[in-house]
Amino acid sequence: MKKRLLVLGSTGSVGRNVLDVVERHPEQFEVVGLSARANTGLLAEQCATHPRARFLAQDPDAHLRMIREAPDMALRAVEPGESGFVRLIEATAPDLLVNCVVGFVGLRPTLAALEAGIPVALANKEAVVTGGKILLEASRSSGAPIIPIDSEHVALSQCLAGAKVEDVRQVYLTASGGALRDRAIEEIAGATIGDVLAHPTWRMGDKITVDSATLLNKGFEVIEAHWLFGLPFEKIRVVIHPQSIIHCLVELKDNSILAQLGTPDMRLPILYALTYPSRIETTLPRSRITDFPGLTLREMDDERYPCFSLALRAARTGGNAPTVLNTANEAAVGAFLAGKIEFSRIYAVIERAMGAVAPASIGSFDDIVETDRQTREYIKAKFGF
Ligand code: MG
């Protein structure tokens, strides 16, 4: 039986890698649904490759374009809008939701799938950062697992397999350090968009590449590891590993240290997530361990990455703080990528928002949406974007 996949965010960097893996293993998978925001050219190509897939173009103009240019596509289209993702889940009833959407917008379909008992392979870390508590509750009550796609968490799930949390002394998430890791600290503030997007090891979408340069991405991953593996924050540390070959290390109480290694190719963690809990042979390029560069690990420099401390503060505060952190970051990164603010202002915007939005506990999806709304409103009023 083929695993029937619904791939949200299929035209983004992770989504394209998911389809690459799927197309290498046609005997394993069938794509029953695809979604994109506005890249209709690529979405139409993907629909042609996967002729039984329903699709969603989230942007209303993109939706109309898709239908107008190919009227036979109308039957396969799902109406966009606030409930578009949920409609696509209902229309396709997949065996696995593969969520590669960027940003907070990915929370709702993740929750809907888990509530319906559909396992979720999750690249959308913002969903766990903002909604970790309610996603875990939904997963527990329906029995549908959340399977990470993030390379560090795929690594962690393998190194932690069979270990009890009390046996774990420390887990180390590795960070490349992003595009600005070797730049003099006083020159970071004025880094251009081009500087920030030149990631040294991973090829990814723009938003996550900026998050790598601020190291907020790693802060999100600490929160993700906390929720997905039940690890207390004090057991999660970050170390700089410029080669991006070691994806995590787990130190156990008997001083054993386990690591997971692989070349920085997103298709490897994706393959693991798509086939979990099985493993299959693959045509993906194999790593030759004797070709690995010299592997180094070093302490992180807090002064270089002030946003990382904001993430830890939000993580420890809990409640709606991680949502404020995430929403403020989405707005600030958007403004940076649009050329409206300097790189160093990303920190300032998040820091101000975290001080301004009232703390609240999170009991439901609506509570998270409300915090997101308040944060956006504050930033609009204060910074104008
Ligand atoms: Mg990662």
mmCIF file of C-alpha atoms and ligand atoms in Angstrom:
data_model
loop_
_atom_site.group_PDB
_atom_site.id
_atom_site.type_symbol
_atom_site.label_atom_id
_atom_site.label_comp_id
_atom_site.label_asym_id
_atom_site.label_seq_id
_atom_site.Cartn_x
_atom_site.Cartn_y
_atom_site.Cartn_z
ATOM 1 C CA MET A 1 0.000 0.000 0.000
ATOM 2 C CA LYS A 2 1.370 3.383 -0.972
ATOM 3 C CA LYS A 3 1.468 6.083 1.682
ATOM 4 C CA ARG A 4 -0.868 8.884 0.527
ATOM 5 C CA LEU A 5 0.763 12.272 1.144
ATOM 6 C CA LEU A 6 -0.626 15.773 1.318
ATOM 7 C CA VAL A 7 2.258 18.224 0.864
ATOM 8 C CA LEU A 8 1.565 21.757 2.090
ATOM 9 C CA GLY A 9 3.999 24.403 0.884
ATOM 10 C CA SER A 10 5.070 22.198 -2.009
ATOM 11 C CA THR A 11 6.740 24.948 -4.043
ATOM 12 C CA GLY A 12 9.066 26.118 -1.254
ATOM 13 C CA SER A 13 12.547 24.820 -0.620
ATOM 14 C CA VAL A 14 11.543 21.955 1.707
ATOM 15 C CA GLY A 15 8.426 21.159 -0.355
ATOM 16 C CA ARG A 16 10.487 20.744 -3.534
ATOM 17 C CA ASN A 17 12.866 18.443 -1.675
ATOM 18 C CA VAL A 18 9.905 16.402 -0.388
ATOM 19 C CA LEU A 19 8.669 15.900 -3.967
ATOM 20 C CA ASP A 20 12.184 14.954 -5.091
ATOM 21 C CA VAL A 21 12.244 12.196 -2.466
ATOM 22 C CA VAL A 22 8.697 11.099 -3.335
ATOM 23 C CA GLU A 23 9.451 10.932 -7.063
ATOM 24 C CA ARG A 24 12.497 8.727 -6.387
ATOM 25 C CA HIS A 25 10.259 6.232 -4.597
ATOM 26 C CA PRO A 26 7.024 6.006 -6.607
ATOM 27 C CA GLU A 27 6.386 2.517 -5.247
ATOM 28 C CA GLN A 28 6.198 3.959 -1.719
ATOM 29 C CA PHE A 29 4.224 7.169 -2.031
ATOM 30 C CA GLU A 30 1.333 8.803 -3.792
ATOM 31 C CA VAL A 31 0.787 12.570 -3.660
ATOM 32 C CA VAL A 32 -2.903 13.298 -3.071
ATOM 33 C CA GLY A 33 -2.646 17.024 -2.404
ATOM 34 C CA LEU A 34 -0.379 20.015 -2.970
ATOM 35 C CA SER A 35 -0.486 23.613 -1.838
ATOM 36 C CA ALA A 36 1.375 26.807 -2.596
ATOM 37 C CA ARG A 37 0.829 30.423 -1.756
ATOM 38 C CA ALA A 38 1.301 32.075 -5.138
ATOM 39 C CA ASN A 39 3.881 30.213 -7.252
ATOM 40 C CA THR A 40 1.341 28.955 -9.783
ATOM 41 C CA GLY A 41 3.906 28.113 -12.452
ATOM 42 C CA LEU A 42 5.603 25.503 -10.302
ATOM 43 C CA LEU A 43 2.346 24.369 -8.684
ATOM 44 C CA ALA A 44 0.882 23.634 -12.138
ATOM 45 C CA GLU A 45 3.988 21.599 -13.032
ATOM 46 C CA GLN A 46 3.690 19.637 -9.804
ATOM 47 C CA CYS A 47 -0.002 19.010 -10.483
ATOM 48 C CA ALA A 48 0.929 17.632 -13.921
ATOM 49 C CA THR A 49 3.491 15.268 -12.356
ATOM 50 C CA HIS A 50 0.955 14.145 -9.744
ATOM 51 C CA PRO A 51 -2.258 13.913 -11.758
ATOM 52 C CA ARG A 52 -4.441 12.658 -8.912
ATOM 53 C CA ALA A 53 -3.492 15.433 -6.517
ATOM 54 C CA ARG A 54 -5.998 18.049 -5.420
ATOM 55 C CA PHE A 55 -4.418 21.472 -4.985
ATOM 56 C CA LEU A 56 -4.768 24.738 -3.115
ATOM 57 C CA ALA A 57 -3.363 28.080 -4.238
ATOM 58 C CA GLN A 58 -3.689 30.147 -1.063
ATOM 59 C CA ASP A 59 -3.435 33.521 -2.760
ATOM 60 C CA PRO A 60 -6.894 34.289 -4.284
ATOM 61 C CA ASP A 61 -5.396 35.806 -7.459
ATOM 62 C CA ALA A 62 -3.120 32.801 -7.872
ATOM 63 C CA HIS A 63 -6.165 30.530 -7.446
ATOM 64 C CA LEU A 64 -8.041 32.342 -10.231
ATOM 65 C CA ARG A 65 -4.966 32.233 -12.462
ATOM 66 C CA MET A 66 -4.648 28.467 -12.028
ATOM 67 C CA ILE A 67 -8.248 27.850 -12.985
ATOM 68 C CA ARG A 68 -8.368 30.358 -15.818
ATOM 69 C CA GLU A 69 -5.241 29.068 -17.500
ATOM 70 C CA ALA A 70 -6.316 25.437 -17.296
ATOM 71 C CA PRO A 71 -10.105 25.120 -16.888
ATOM 72 C CA ASP A 72 -9.884 21.322 -16.383
ATOM 73 C CA MET A 73 -7.941 22.115 -13.210
ATOM 74 C CA ALA A 74 -11.016 23.639 -11.579
ATOM 75 C CA LEU A 75 -12.241 20.204 -10.502
ATOM 76 C CA ARG A 76 -9.019 19.573 -8.639
ATOM 77 C CA ALA A 77 -8.855 22.991 -6.966
ATOM 78 C CA VAL A 78 -9.788 23.642 -3.357
ATOM 79 C CA GLU A 79 -11.136 27.100 -2.464
ATOM 80 C CA PRO A 80 -8.520 29.324 -0.804
ATOM 81 C CA GLY A 81 -9.220 31.357 2.323
ATOM 82 C CA GLU A 82 -8.779 31.031 6.032
ATOM 83 C CA SER A 83 -10.017 27.416 6.015
ATOM 84 C CA GLY A 84 -8.320 26.500 2.737
ATOM 85 C CA PHE A 85 -5.781 24.174 4.340
ATOM 86 C CA VAL A 86 -8.454 22.446 6.408
ATOM 87 C CA ARG A 87 -10.638 21.979 3.312
ATOM 88 C CA LEU A 88 -7.681 20.434 1.501
ATOM 89 C CA ILE A 89 -7.085 18.023 4.400
ATOM 90 C CA GLU A 90 -10.750 17.021 4.372
ATOM 91 C CA ALA A 91 -10.819 16.647 0.580
ATOM 92 C CA THR A 92 -7.744 14.407 0.472
ATOM 93 C CA ALA A 93 -7.870 12.480 3.796
ATOM 94 C CA PRO A 94 -4.139 11.708 3.555
ATOM 95 C CA ASP A 95 -2.188 9.044 5.444
ATOM 96 C CA LEU A 96 0.419 11.703 6.253
ATOM 97 C CA LEU A 97 0.301 15.490 6.200
ATOM 98 C CA VAL A 98 3.693 16.868 5.189
ATOM 99 C CA ASN A 99 3.695 20.444 6.384
ATOM 100 C CA CYS A 100 6.371 22.572 4.698
ATOM 101 C CA VAL A 101 4.575 25.888 5.063
ATOM 102 C CA VAL A 102 6.629 28.812 6.409
ATOM 103 C CA GLY A 103 5.375 30.695 9.460
ATOM 104 C CA PHE A 104 2.518 30.800 11.942
ATOM 105 C CA VAL A 105 -0.005 30.094 9.172
ATOM 106 C CA GLY A 106 1.093 26.455 9.378
ATOM 107 C CA LEU A 107 -0.315 25.943 12.883
ATOM 108 C CA ARG A 108 -3.960 25.582 11.914
ATOM 109 C CA PRO A 109 -3.575 22.706 9.397
ATOM 110 C CA THR A 110 -1.174 20.926 11.765
ATOM 111 C CA LEU A 111 -3.735 21.042 14.557
ATOM 112 C CA ALA A 112 -6.610 20.068 12.239
ATOM 113 C CA ALA A 113 -4.722 17.014 10.978
ATOM 114 C CA LEU A 114 -3.728 15.825 14.445
ATOM 115 C CA GLU A 115 -7.288 16.283 15.714
ATOM 116 C CA ALA A 116 -8.496 14.151 12.794
ATOM 117 C CA GLY A 117 -5.975 11.442 13.715
ATOM 118 C CA ILE A 118 -3.695 12.135 10.709
ATOM 119 C CA PRO A 119 0.056 11.915 11.426
ATOM 120 C CA VAL A 120 2.018 15.051 10.576
ATOM 121 C CA ALA A 121 5.566 15.272 9.219
ATOM 122 C CA LEU A 122 6.467 18.768 10.282
ATOM 123 C CA ALA A 123 8.978 21.128 8.707
ATOM 124 C CA ASN A 124 6.917 24.103 9.906
ATOM 125 C CA LYS A 125 8.706 24.728 13.203
ATOM 126 C CA GLU A 126 6.724 27.919 13.854
ATOM 127 C CA ALA A 127 3.689 25.695 14.510
ATOM 128 C CA VAL A 128 5.452 23.923 17.385
ATOM 129 C CA VAL A 129 6.987 27.141 18.731
ATOM 130 C CA THR A 130 3.605 28.842 19.011
ATOM 131 C CA GLY A 131 1.319 25.872 19.556
ATOM 132 C CA GLY A 132 3.503 23.160 21.108
ATOM 133 C CA LYS A 133 1.181 22.641 24.049
ATOM 134 C CA ILE A 134 -2.066 22.246 22.086
ATOM 135 C CA LEU A 135 -0.414 20.192 19.331
ATOM 136 C CA LEU A 136 0.940 17.749 21.907
ATOM 137 C CA GLU A 137 -2.491 17.498 23.522
ATOM 138 C CA ALA A 138 -4.130 16.826 20.139
ATOM 139 C CA SER A 139 -1.471 14.263 19.260
ATOM 140 C CA ARG A 140 -1.905 12.458 22.572
ATOM 141 C CA SER A 141 -5.656 12.365 22.402
ATOM 142 C CA SER A 142 -5.917 11.141 18.783
ATOM 143 C CA GLY A 143 -2.764 9.006 18.804
ATOM 144 C CA ALA A 144 -1.481 10.672 15.587
ATOM 145 C CA PRO A 145 2.250 11.365 15.915
ATOM 146 C CA ILE A 146 4.156 14.540 15.066
ATOM 147 C CA ILE A 147 7.225 13.474 13.083
ATOM 148 C CA PRO A 148 9.863 16.180 12.765
ATOM 149 C CA ILE A 149 11.500 16.991 9.432
ATOM 150 C CA ASP A 150 13.994 19.464 10.888
ATOM 151 C CA SER A 151 17.410 17.798 10.483
ATOM 152 C CA GLU A 152 18.413 18.290 14.137
ATOM 153 C CA HIS A 153 15.187 16.760 15.419
ATOM 154 C CA VAL A 154 15.291 13.863 12.998
ATOM 155 C CA ALA A 155 18.793 13.307 14.382
ATOM 156 C CA LEU A 156 17.586 13.641 17.969
ATOM 157 C CA SER A 157 14.738 11.196 17.514
ATOM 158 C CA GLN A 158 17.269 8.610 16.321
ATOM 159 C CA CYS A 159 19.854 9.279 19.062
ATOM 160 C CA LEU A 160 17.170 9.344 21.759
ATOM 161 C CA ALA A 161 15.460 6.163 20.578
ATOM 162 C CA GLY A 162 15.122 3.914 23.596
ATOM 163 C CA ALA A 163 16.622 6.445 26.048
ATOM 164 C CA LYS A 164 14.636 7.770 29.003
ATOM 165 C CA VAL A 165 14.662 11.531 29.596
ATOM 166 C CA GLU A 166 16.160 10.918 33.053
ATOM 167 C CA ASP A 167 19.089 9.083 31.422
ATOM 168 C CA VAL A 168 19.860 12.090 29.222
ATOM 169 C CA ARG A 169 22.310 14.513 30.769
ATOM 170 C CA GLN A 170 22.432 16.955 27.872
ATOM 171 C CA VAL A 171 21.485 17.170 24.238
ATOM 172 C CA TYR A 172 23.503 19.383 21.923
ATOM 173 C CA LEU A 173 21.809 20.913 18.906
ATOM 174 C CA THR A 174 24.406 21.912 16.359
ATOM 175 C CA ALA A 175 24.255 25.261 14.570
ATOM 176 C CA SER A 176 26.266 26.264 11.524
ATOM 177 C CA GLY A 177 26.285 29.813 12.915
ATOM 178 C CA GLY A 178 24.650 31.200 9.774
ATOM 179 C CA ALA A 179 25.950 33.556 7.144
ATOM 180 C CA LEU A 180 27.470 36.109 9.552
ATOM 181 C CA ARG A 181 29.311 33.768 11.884
ATOM 182 C CA ASP A 182 32.804 34.887 10.814
ATOM 183 C CA ARG A 183 32.048 38.574 10.428
ATOM 184 C CA ALA A 184 33.392 41.112 12.944
ATOM 185 C CA ILE A 185 30.625 41.819 15.476
ATOM 186 C CA GLU A 186 30.678 45.568 14.814
ATOM 187 C CA GLU A 187 29.994 44.893 11.116
ATOM 188 C CA ILE A 188 26.942 42.691 11.694
ATOM 189 C CA ALA A 189 24.458 45.555 12.147
ATOM 190 C CA GLY A 190 24.917 46.757 8.597
ATOM 191 C CA ALA A 191 24.834 43.345 6.883
ATOM 192 C CA THR A 192 22.941 43.477 3.580
ATOM 193 C CA ILE A 193 20.191 41.092 2.462
ATOM 194 C CA GLY A 194 22.711 39.439 0.144
ATOM 195 C CA ASP A 195 25.189 38.921 3.012
ATOM 196 C CA VAL A 196 22.531 37.395 5.239
ATOM 197 C CA LEU A 197 21.158 35.038 2.572
ATOM 198 C CA ALA A 198 24.569 33.575 1.743
ATOM 199 C CA HIS A 199 24.275 30.576 4.079
ATOM 200 C CA PRO A 200 27.558 28.676 4.344
ATOM 201 C CA THR A 201 26.220 25.101 4.246
ATOM 202 C CA TRP A 202 22.427 24.754 3.766
ATOM 203 C CA ARG A 203 20.355 25.872 0.762
ATOM 204 C CA MET A 204 17.011 26.935 2.214
ATOM 205 C CA GLY A 205 14.212 29.472 1.858
ATOM 206 C CA ASP A 206 14.863 33.148 2.621
ATOM 207 C CA LYS A 207 13.008 33.360 5.940
ATOM 208 C CA ILE A 208 14.803 30.456 7.600
ATOM 209 C CA THR A 209 18.134 31.649 6.197
ATOM 210 C CA VAL A 210 17.656 35.001 7.950
ATOM 211 C CA ASP A 211 16.625 33.098 11.105
ATOM 212 C CA SER A 212 19.882 31.150 10.830
ATOM 213 C CA ALA A 213 21.918 34.359 10.682
ATOM 214 C CA THR A 214 20.226 35.681 13.853
ATOM 215 C CA LEU A 215 20.377 32.163 15.344
ATOM 216 C CA LEU A 216 16.713 32.552 16.211
ATOM 217 C CA ASN A 217 16.208 29.441 14.110
ATOM 218 C CA LYS A 218 18.221 27.549 16.711
ATOM 219 C CA GLY A 219 16.188 29.147 19.484
ATOM 220 C CA PHE A 220 13.045 27.856 17.759
ATOM 221 C CA GLU A 221 14.667 24.445 17.531
ATOM 222 C CA VAL A 222 15.349 24.428 21.282
ATOM 223 C CA ILE A 223 11.623 25.053 21.859
ATOM 224 C CA GLU A 224 10.784 22.395 19.272
ATOM 225 C CA ALA A 225 13.054 19.856 21.013
ATOM 226 C CA HIS A 226 11.446 20.669 24.360
ATOM 227 C CA TRP A 227 7.953 19.874 23.071
ATOM 228 C CA LEU A 228 8.734 16.975 20.771
ATOM 229 C CA PHE A 229 10.953 15.046 23.165
ATOM 230 C CA GLY A 230 9.772 16.245 26.578
ATOM 231 C CA LEU A 231 13.229 17.629 27.376
ATOM 232 C CA PRO A 232 13.542 20.364 30.012
ATOM 233 C CA PHE A 233 15.219 23.492 28.644
ATOM 234 C CA GLU A 234 18.256 23.120 30.889
ATOM 235 C CA LYS A 235 19.078 19.828 29.158
ATOM 236 C CA ILE A 236 19.215 21.425 25.691
ATOM 237 C CA ARG A 237 22.355 23.255 24.587
ATOM 238 C CA VAL A 238 23.530 24.719 21.321
ATOM 239 C CA VAL A 239 27.053 24.420 19.945
ATOM 240 C CA ILE A 240 28.523 25.892 16.782
ATOM 241 C CA HIS A 241 29.451 23.280 14.209
ATOM 242 C CA PRO A 242 30.405 25.063 10.985
ATOM 243 C CA GLN A 243 30.424 21.971 8.747
ATOM 244 C CA SER A 244 26.752 20.971 9.378
ATOM 245 C CA ILE A 245 27.638 17.259 9.270
ATOM 246 C CA ILE A 246 26.822 16.353 12.882
ATOM 247 C CA HIS A 247 23.143 17.169 13.399
ATOM 248 C CA CYS A 248 22.935 16.520 17.128
ATOM 249 C CA LEU A 249 24.766 14.907 20.026
ATOM 250 C CA VAL A 250 23.147 13.216 23.001
ATOM 251 C CA GLU A 251 25.138 12.816 26.189
ATOM 252 C CA LEU A 252 23.789 10.160 28.569
ATOM 253 C CA LYS A 253 24.308 9.945 32.310
ATOM 254 C CA ASP A 254 26.961 7.229 31.920
ATOM 255 C CA ASN A 255 29.083 9.683 29.837
ATOM 256 C CA SER A 256 28.236 7.983 26.521
ATOM 257 C CA ILE A 257 27.805 10.456 23.691
ATOM 258 C CA LEU A 258 25.738 9.533 20.623
ATOM 259 C CA ALA A 259 25.726 11.571 17.421
ATOM 260 C CA GLN A 260 23.911 11.481 14.103
ATOM 261 C CA LEU A 261 25.829 12.483 10.977
ATOM 262 C CA GLY A 262 25.081 13.186 7.338
ATOM 263 C CA THR A 263 25.833 15.695 4.607
ATOM 264 C CA PRO A 264 23.669 18.844 4.780
ATOM 265 C CA ASP A 265 20.997 17.601 2.366
ATOM 266 C CA MET A 266 17.389 18.135 3.511
ATOM 267 C CA ARG A 267 16.275 15.094 1.529
ATOM 268 C CA LEU A 268 17.872 12.777 4.099
ATOM 269 C CA PRO A 269 15.783 13.902 7.096
ATOM 270 C CA ILE A 270 12.769 14.117 4.770
ATOM 271 C CA LEU A 271 13.208 10.480 3.705
ATOM 272 C CA TYR A 272 13.388 9.442 7.344
ATOM 273 C CA ALA A 273 10.226 11.386 8.202
ATOM 274 C CA LEU A 274 8.264 10.073 5.213
ATOM 275 C CA THR A 275 9.102 6.431 5.818
ATOM 276 C CA TYR A 276 9.046 6.521 9.646
ATOM 277 C CA PRO A 277 8.948 4.118 11.467
ATOM 278 C CA SER A 278 10.417 2.023 8.601
ATOM 279 C CA ARG A 279 13.615 2.612 6.662
ATOM 280 C CA ILE A 280 14.075 2.051 2.940
ATOM 281 C CA GLU A 281 16.982 1.852 0.487
ATOM 282 C CA THR A 282 17.351 5.072 -1.488
ATOM 283 C CA THR A 283 18.982 6.470 -4.600
ATOM 284 C CA LEU A 284 19.901 9.664 -2.733
ATOM 285 C CA PRO A 285 23.652 10.336 -2.775
ATOM 286 C CA ARG A 286 25.500 8.415 -0.102
ATOM 287 C CA SER A 287 27.895 10.142 2.294
ATOM 288 C CA ARG A 288 31.455 8.879 2.134
ATOM 289 C CA ILE A 289 32.714 9.350 5.656
ATOM 290 C CA THR A 290 36.318 9.667 4.551
ATOM 291 C CA ASP A 291 35.273 12.672 2.415
ATOM 292 C CA PHE A 292 33.870 14.588 5.387
ATOM 293 C CA PRO A 293 35.742 17.796 6.150
ATOM 294 C CA GLY A 294 37.475 18.131 9.530
ATOM 295 C CA LEU A 295 34.656 18.340 12.059
ATOM 296 C CA THR A 296 34.793 21.038 14.710
ATOM 297 C CA LEU A 297 32.528 21.975 17.607
ATOM 298 C CA ARG A 298 32.802 25.156 19.624
ATOM 299 C CA GLU A 299 30.883 27.212 22.160
ATOM 300 C CA MET A 300 28.391 29.742 20.914
ATOM 301 C CA ASP A 301 29.190 33.437 21.308
ATOM 302 C CA ASP A 302 26.133 35.040 22.963
ATOM 303 C CA GLU A 303 27.141 38.555 21.993
ATOM 304 C CA ARG A 304 27.047 37.649 18.302
ATOM 305 C CA TYR A 305 23.533 36.214 18.530
ATOM 306 C CA PRO A 306 21.364 38.370 20.839
ATOM 307 C CA CYS A 307 18.139 37.022 19.286
ATOM 308 C CA PHE A 308 18.981 33.579 20.594
ATOM 309 C CA SER A 309 18.738 34.839 24.183
ATOM 310 C CA LEU A 310 15.307 36.299 23.394
ATOM 311 C CA ALA A 311 14.194 32.856 22.275
ATOM 312 C CA LEU A 312 15.423 31.277 25.491
ATOM 313 C CA ARG A 313 13.693 33.962 27.534
ATOM 314 C CA ALA A 314 10.420 33.345 25.678
ATOM 315 C CA ALA A 315 10.850 29.596 26.056
ATOM 316 C CA ARG A 316 11.310 29.815 29.819
ATOM 317 C CA THR A 317 8.486 32.336 30.246
ATOM 318 C CA GLY A 318 6.111 30.053 28.327
ATOM 319 C CA GLY A 319 2.423 30.925 27.838
ATOM 320 C CA ASN A 320 2.039 33.278 24.898
ATOM 321 C CA ALA A 321 5.667 34.509 24.962
ATOM 322 C CA PRO A 322 6.904 32.155 22.199
ATOM 323 C CA THR A 323 4.021 33.349 20.011
ATOM 324 C CA VAL A 324 4.989 36.999 20.543
ATOM 325 C CA LEU A 325 8.586 36.061 19.729
ATOM 326 C CA ASN A 326 7.550 34.255 16.563
ATOM 327 C CA THR A 327 5.080 36.832 15.268
ATOM 328 C CA ALA A 328 7.463 39.728 15.927
ATOM 329 C CA ASN A 329 10.214 37.831 14.155
ATOM 330 C CA GLU A 330 8.014 37.093 11.132
ATOM 331 C CA ALA A 331 7.154 40.784 10.847
ATOM 332 C CA ALA A 332 10.743 41.940 11.374
ATOM 333 C CA VAL A 333 12.262 39.425 8.956
ATOM 334 C CA GLY A 334 9.630 40.378 6.372
ATOM 335 C CA ALA A 335 10.574 44.036 6.809
ATOM 336 C CA PHE A 336 14.293 43.246 6.557
ATOM 337 C CA LEU A 337 13.807 41.207 3.375
ATOM 338 C CA ALA A 338 11.713 44.059 1.946
ATOM 339 C CA GLY A 339 14.599 46.444 2.576
ATOM 340 C CA LYS A 340 12.660 48.428 5.202
ATOM 341 C CA ILE A 341 14.897 47.830 8.231
ATOM 342 C CA GLU A 342 18.518 47.037 8.964
ATOM 343 C CA PHE A 343 19.550 43.584 10.078
ATOM 344 C CA SER A 344 20.221 44.644 13.676
ATOM 345 C CA ARG A 345 16.653 46.022 13.999
ATOM 346 C CA ILE A 346 15.253 42.489 13.910
ATOM 347 C CA TYR A 347 16.425 42.095 17.501
ATOM 348 C CA ALA A 348 15.064 45.487 18.534
ATOM 349 C CA VAL A 349 11.598 44.811 17.096
ATOM 350 C CA ILE A 350 11.276 41.431 18.812
ATOM 351 C CA GLU A 351 12.620 42.759 22.111
ATOM 352 C CA ARG A 352 10.142 45.662 22.130
ATOM 353 C CA ALA A 353 7.202 43.441 21.211
ATOM 354 C CA MET A 354 8.088 40.971 23.958
ATOM 355 C CA GLY A 355 8.002 43.799 26.466
ATOM 356 C CA ALA A 356 4.757 45.259 25.162
ATOM 357 C CA VAL A 357 2.311 42.418 24.577
ATOM 358 C CA ALA A 358 0.588 41.332 27.798
ATOM 359 C CA PRO A 359 1.559 37.870 29.070
ATOM 360 C CA ALA A 360 -1.236 35.317 28.840
ATOM 361 C CA SER A 361 -1.635 31.604 29.186
ATOM 362 C CA ILE A 362 -2.434 29.458 26.156
ATOM 363 C CA GLY A 363 -5.415 27.134 26.435
ATOM 364 C CA SER A 364 -6.615 26.966 22.861
ATOM 365 C CA PHE A 365 -5.873 27.776 19.244
ATOM 366 C CA ASP A 366 -7.901 30.982 19.581
ATOM 367 C CA ASP A 367 -5.637 32.198 22.405
ATOM 368 C CA ILE A 368 -2.645 31.880 20.080
ATOM 369 C CA VAL A 369 -4.437 33.651 17.256
ATOM 370 C CA GLU A 370 -5.300 36.484 19.670
ATOM 371 C CA THR A 371 -1.660 36.913 20.740
ATOM 372 C CA ASP A 372 -0.573 36.864 17.102
ATOM 373 C CA ARG A 373 -3.137 39.585 16.342
ATOM 374 C CA GLN A 374 -2.064 41.763 19.286
ATOM 375 C CA THR A 375 1.586 41.428 18.354
ATOM 376 C CA ARG A 376 0.977 42.348 14.719
ATOM 377 C CA GLU A 377 -1.150 45.292 15.804
ATOM 378 C CA TYR A 378 1.569 46.551 18.164
ATOM 379 C CA ILE A 379 4.279 46.278 15.519
ATOM 380 C CA LYS A 380 2.143 47.996 12.909
ATOM 381 C CA ALA A 381 1.453 50.887 15.286
ATOM 382 C CA LYS A 382 5.021 51.155 16.568
ATOM 383 C CA PHE A 383 7.114 50.415 13.492
ATOM 384 C CA GLY A 384 4.683 50.813 10.588
ATOM 385 C CA PHE A 385 5.100 47.386 8.956
HETATM 386 MG MG MG B 1 17.271 22.709 11.573
#
